[in-house]
Amino acid sequence: MVSILLFSIAELIVNLTSCWSALYVLAAFAAVVLAADGPATDWPAVGGDAGATRYSTLDQIDRSNVGKLQPAWTFHTGETTAGVGPTIECTPIVVEGVLYLTTGNRVLVALDAATGAERWRFDPNSLPWPHEPTSGGVNRG
């Protein structure tokens, strides 16, 4: 069985304290959803389903192997300088092998969930009319 998972979801949530951690979460999140010998599993909503249960039937990762996991890929938003910049506080979703996330600057990005390759991005800041976020600039997805 081939697994591209980075860390367990529980470990990632605990370690989600910085922008860098968030980037690793994205890669791990995609890997959890796609790390199966069978068909990929979608994570189409925050919390995995309409009830936000955060439950997955995937079973490749368990207590016996979670400590052996390694990064499969990393995605950099390009929005930080020397580790300082906007934070990512959103939960990505995965649909049909595409991981969708929003960056700290509210840019929507679509990544190939298996490889981390960027497919496309939409920057609402480039629109011809002004837009000021009501959240004070913190992006929670």
PDB file of C-alpha atoms in Angstrom:
ATOM      1  CA  MET A   1       0.000   0.000   0.000  1.00  0.00           C
ATOM      2  CA  VAL A   2       1.386   3.384  -1.026  1.00  0.00           C
ATOM      3  CA  SER A   3       0.750   6.288   1.282  1.00  0.00           C
ATOM      4  CA  ILE A   4       1.721   9.898   0.662  1.00  0.00           C
ATOM      5  CA  LEU A   5       0.455  11.123   4.025  1.00  0.00           C
ATOM      6  CA  LEU A   6       2.619  13.553   5.985  1.00  0.00           C
ATOM      7  CA  PHE A   7       1.320  13.474   9.525  1.00  0.00           C
ATOM      8  CA  SER A   8      -1.858  12.425  11.273  1.00  0.00           C
ATOM      9  CA  ILE A   9      -4.646  14.967  11.197  1.00  0.00           C
ATOM     10  CA  ALA A  10      -4.609  15.149  14.992  1.00  0.00           C
ATOM     11  CA  GLU A  11      -0.912  16.024  15.071  1.00  0.00           C
ATOM     12  CA  LEU A  12      -1.421  18.675  12.418  1.00  0.00           C
ATOM     13  CA  ILE A  13      -4.227  20.386  14.246  1.00  0.00           C
ATOM     14  CA  VAL A  14      -2.078  20.562  17.376  1.00  0.00           C
ATOM     15  CA  ASN A  15       0.853  21.934  15.381  1.00  0.00           C
ATOM     16  CA  LEU A  16      -1.180  24.474  13.412  1.00  0.00           C
ATOM     17  CA  THR A  17       0.377  27.526  15.007  1.00  0.00           C
ATOM     18  CA  SER A  18       2.023  29.289  12.103  1.00  0.00           C
ATOM     19  CA  CYS A  19       1.759  29.874   8.403  1.00  0.00           C
ATOM     20  CA  TRP A  20       4.392  27.177   7.788  1.00  0.00           C
ATOM     21  CA  SER A  21       2.399  24.691   9.806  1.00  0.00           C
ATOM     22  CA  ALA A  22      -0.644  25.598   7.764  1.00  0.00           C
ATOM     23  CA  LEU A  23       1.197  24.774   4.568  1.00  0.00           C
ATOM     24  CA  TYR A  24       2.126  21.360   5.913  1.00  0.00           C
ATOM     25  CA  VAL A  25      -1.482  20.878   6.955  1.00  0.00           C
ATOM     26  CA  LEU A  26      -2.585  21.465   3.393  1.00  0.00           C
ATOM     27  CA  ALA A  27      -0.210  18.851   2.062  1.00  0.00           C
ATOM     28  CA  ALA A  28      -1.156  16.381   4.757  1.00  0.00           C
ATOM     29  CA  PHE A  29      -4.829  17.073   4.289  1.00  0.00           C
ATOM     30  CA  ALA A  30      -4.556  16.273   0.600  1.00  0.00           C
ATOM     31  CA  ALA A  31      -2.531  13.194   1.349  1.00  0.00           C
ATOM     32  CA  VAL A  32      -5.076  11.895   3.845  1.00  0.00           C
ATOM     33  CA  VAL A  33      -7.791  12.218   1.280  1.00  0.00           C
ATOM     34  CA  LEU A  34      -5.795  10.714  -1.584  1.00  0.00           C
ATOM     35  CA  ALA A  35      -3.588   8.180   0.201  1.00  0.00           C
ATOM     36  CA  ALA A  36      -5.375   5.044  -0.830  1.00  0.00           C
ATOM     37  CA  ASP A  37      -4.697   2.265  -3.265  1.00  0.00           C
ATOM     38  CA  GLY A  38      -8.342   2.472  -4.275  1.00  0.00           C
ATOM     39  CA  PRO A  39     -10.313   5.477  -5.473  1.00  0.00           C
ATOM     40  CA  ALA A  40      -9.644   8.889  -3.949  1.00  0.00           C
ATOM     41  CA  THR A  41     -11.918  10.141  -1.210  1.00  0.00           C
ATOM     42  CA  ASP A  42     -13.370  13.632  -1.349  1.00  0.00           C
ATOM     43  CA  TRP A  43     -13.478  16.029   1.596  1.00  0.00           C
ATOM     44  CA  PRO A  44     -16.120  18.337   0.109  1.00  0.00           C
ATOM     45  CA  ALA A  45     -16.991  20.450   3.150  1.00  0.00           C
ATOM     46  CA  VAL A  46     -15.402  21.930   6.245  1.00  0.00           C
ATOM     47  CA  GLY A  47     -15.268  19.010   8.668  1.00  0.00           C
ATOM     48  CA  GLY A  48     -15.501  16.500   5.819  1.00  0.00           C
ATOM     49  CA  ASP A  49     -19.287  16.368   5.496  1.00  0.00           C
ATOM     50  CA  ALA A  50     -22.416  18.449   6.008  1.00  0.00           C
ATOM     51  CA  GLY A  51     -22.383  17.543   9.709  1.00  0.00           C
ATOM     52  CA  ALA A  52     -18.718  18.562  10.118  1.00  0.00           C
ATOM     53  CA  THR A  53     -17.960  15.205  11.779  1.00  0.00           C
ATOM     54  CA  ARG A  54     -14.262  15.307  10.783  1.00  0.00           C
ATOM     55  CA  TYR A  55     -14.482  11.531  10.353  1.00  0.00           C
ATOM     56  CA  SER A  56     -12.796   9.595   7.585  1.00  0.00           C
ATOM     57  CA  THR A  57     -13.031   5.910   6.782  1.00  0.00           C
ATOM     58  CA  LEU A  58      -9.454   5.931   5.469  1.00  0.00           C
ATOM     59  CA  ASP A  59      -7.356   3.546   7.561  1.00  0.00           C
ATOM     60  CA  GLN A  60      -3.809   3.589   6.126  1.00  0.00           C
ATOM     61  CA  ILE A  61      -2.530   5.681   9.022  1.00  0.00           C
ATOM     62  CA  ASP A  62      -2.660   4.364  12.571  1.00  0.00           C
ATOM     63  CA  ARG A  63      -0.698   4.559  15.813  1.00  0.00           C
ATOM     64  CA  SER A  64       1.871   2.057  14.563  1.00  0.00           C
ATOM     65  CA  ASN A  65       2.987   4.079  11.523  1.00  0.00           C
ATOM     66  CA  VAL A  66       2.093   7.734  12.141  1.00  0.00           C
ATOM     67  CA  GLY A  67       5.581   8.487  13.480  1.00  0.00           C
ATOM     68  CA  LYS A  68       7.196   7.308  10.226  1.00  0.00           C
ATOM     69  CA  LEU A  69       5.361   9.679   7.899  1.00  0.00           C
ATOM     70  CA  GLN A  70       7.311  12.198   5.810  1.00  0.00           C
ATOM     71  CA  PRO A  71       6.317  15.306   3.834  1.00  0.00           C
ATOM     72  CA  ALA A  72       5.046  14.501   0.354  1.00  0.00           C
ATOM     73  CA  TRP A  73       4.882  18.096  -0.903  1.00  0.00           C
ATOM     74  CA  THR A  74       4.744  21.663   0.351  1.00  0.00           C
ATOM     75  CA  PHE A  75       2.893  24.624  -1.103  1.00  0.00           C
ATOM     76  CA  HIS A  76       4.132  28.185  -0.541  1.00  0.00           C
ATOM     77  CA  THR A  77       1.665  31.021  -1.043  1.00  0.00           C
ATOM     78  CA  GLY A  78       4.439  33.549  -1.621  1.00  0.00           C
ATOM     79  CA  GLU A  79       2.702  35.938   0.783  1.00  0.00           C
ATOM     80  CA  THR A  80       5.284  35.926   3.572  1.00  0.00           C
ATOM     81  CA  THR A  81       8.645  37.610   3.969  1.00  0.00           C
ATOM     82  CA  ALA A  82      11.059  35.982   6.409  1.00  0.00           C
ATOM     83  CA  GLY A  83       8.138  34.082   7.922  1.00  0.00           C
ATOM     84  CA  VAL A  84       6.057  37.222   8.500  1.00  0.00           C
ATOM     85  CA  GLY A  85       2.791  37.742   6.683  1.00  0.00           C
ATOM     86  CA  PRO A  86      -0.905  36.935   6.671  1.00  0.00           C
ATOM     87  CA  THR A  87      -2.033  33.737   8.337  1.00  0.00           C
ATOM     88  CA  ILE A  88      -4.006  30.884   6.839  1.00  0.00           C
ATOM     89  CA  GLU A  89      -6.823  29.855   9.150  1.00  0.00           C
ATOM     90  CA  CYS A  90      -9.038  28.077   6.650  1.00  0.00           C
ATOM     91  CA  THR A  91      -9.945  24.439   6.180  1.00  0.00           C
ATOM     92  CA  PRO A  92      -9.254  23.330   2.630  1.00  0.00           C
ATOM     93  CA  ILE A  93     -11.650  21.082   0.766  1.00  0.00           C
ATOM     94  CA  VAL A  94     -10.843  18.326  -1.729  1.00  0.00           C
ATOM     95  CA  VAL A  95     -13.148  17.450  -4.618  1.00  0.00           C
ATOM     96  CA  GLU A  96     -12.227  15.035  -7.411  1.00  0.00           C
ATOM     97  CA  GLY A  97      -8.502  15.246  -6.688  1.00  0.00           C
ATOM     98  CA  VAL A  98      -8.343  19.048  -6.474  1.00  0.00           C
ATOM     99  CA  LEU A  99      -7.524  20.766  -3.176  1.00  0.00           C
ATOM    100  CA  TYR A 100      -9.105  24.226  -2.868  1.00  0.00           C
ATOM    101  CA  LEU A 101      -7.771  26.715  -0.324  1.00  0.00           C
ATOM    102  CA  THR A 102      -7.761  30.405   0.372  1.00  0.00           C
ATOM    103  CA  THR A 103      -4.561  32.176   1.318  1.00  0.00           C
ATOM    104  CA  GLY A 104      -4.021  34.774   4.015  1.00  0.00           C
ATOM    105  CA  ASN A 105      -4.628  37.483   1.416  1.00  0.00           C
ATOM    106  CA  ARG A 106      -7.960  35.916   0.360  1.00  0.00           C
ATOM    107  CA  VAL A 107      -6.591  34.430  -2.874  1.00  0.00           C
ATOM    108  CA  LEU A 108      -8.367  31.245  -3.977  1.00  0.00           C
ATOM    109  CA  VAL A 109      -5.944  28.534  -5.133  1.00  0.00           C
ATOM    110  CA  ALA A 110      -6.608  25.124  -6.679  1.00  0.00           C
ATOM    111  CA  LEU A 111      -3.874  22.495  -6.257  1.00  0.00           C
ATOM    112  CA  ASP A 112      -3.459  18.977  -7.554  1.00  0.00           C
ATOM    113  CA  ALA A 113      -4.003  17.168  -4.259  1.00  0.00           C
ATOM    114  CA  ALA A 114      -1.610  14.336  -5.120  1.00  0.00           C
ATOM    115  CA  THR A 115       1.359  16.464  -6.196  1.00  0.00           C
ATOM    116  CA  GLY A 116       0.758  19.957  -4.805  1.00  0.00           C
ATOM    117  CA  ALA A 117       1.073  21.467  -8.291  1.00  0.00           C
ATOM    118  CA  GLU A 118      -0.889  24.681  -8.683  1.00  0.00           C
ATOM    119  CA  ARG A 119      -3.699  24.380 -11.225  1.00  0.00           C
ATOM    120  CA  TRP A 120      -5.034  27.936 -11.011  1.00  0.00           C
ATOM    121  CA  ARG A 121      -5.569  30.903  -8.698  1.00  0.00           C
ATOM    122  CA  PHE A 122      -8.061  33.749  -8.409  1.00  0.00           C
ATOM    123  CA  ASP A 123      -7.029  36.982  -6.728  1.00  0.00           C
ATOM    124  CA  PRO A 124     -10.056  39.091  -5.735  1.00  0.00           C
ATOM    125  CA  ASN A 125      -7.656  41.938  -4.934  1.00  0.00           C
ATOM    126  CA  SER A 126      -7.055  42.336  -8.676  1.00  0.00           C
ATOM    127  CA  LEU A 127     -10.690  43.196  -9.418  1.00  0.00           C
ATOM    128  CA  PRO A 128     -11.381  46.700 -10.779  1.00  0.00           C
ATOM    129  CA  TRP A 129     -13.487  47.712  -7.759  1.00  0.00           C
ATOM    130  CA  PRO A 130     -12.337  48.104  -4.138  1.00  0.00           C
ATOM    131  CA  HIS A 131     -13.087  45.416  -1.576  1.00  0.00           C
ATOM    132  CA  GLU A 132     -12.349  45.662   2.116  1.00  0.00           C
ATOM    133  CA  PRO A 133     -12.775  42.498   4.175  1.00  0.00           C
ATOM    134  CA  THR A 134     -15.099  42.735   7.158  1.00  0.00           C
ATOM    135  CA  SER A 135     -12.926  40.267   9.098  1.00  0.00           C
ATOM    136  CA  GLY A 136     -10.103  42.736   9.602  1.00  0.00           C
ATOM    137  CA  GLY A 137      -7.950  40.823   7.129  1.00  0.00           C
ATOM    138  CA  VAL A 138      -7.853  37.473   8.936  1.00  0.00           C
ATOM    139  CA  ASN A 139      -8.816  34.721   6.538  1.00  0.00           C
ATOM    140  CA  ARG A 140     -10.680  31.822   8.074  1.00  0.00           C
ATOM    141  CA  GLY A 141     -11.816  30.356   4.774  1.00  0.00           C
TER     142      GLY A 141
END
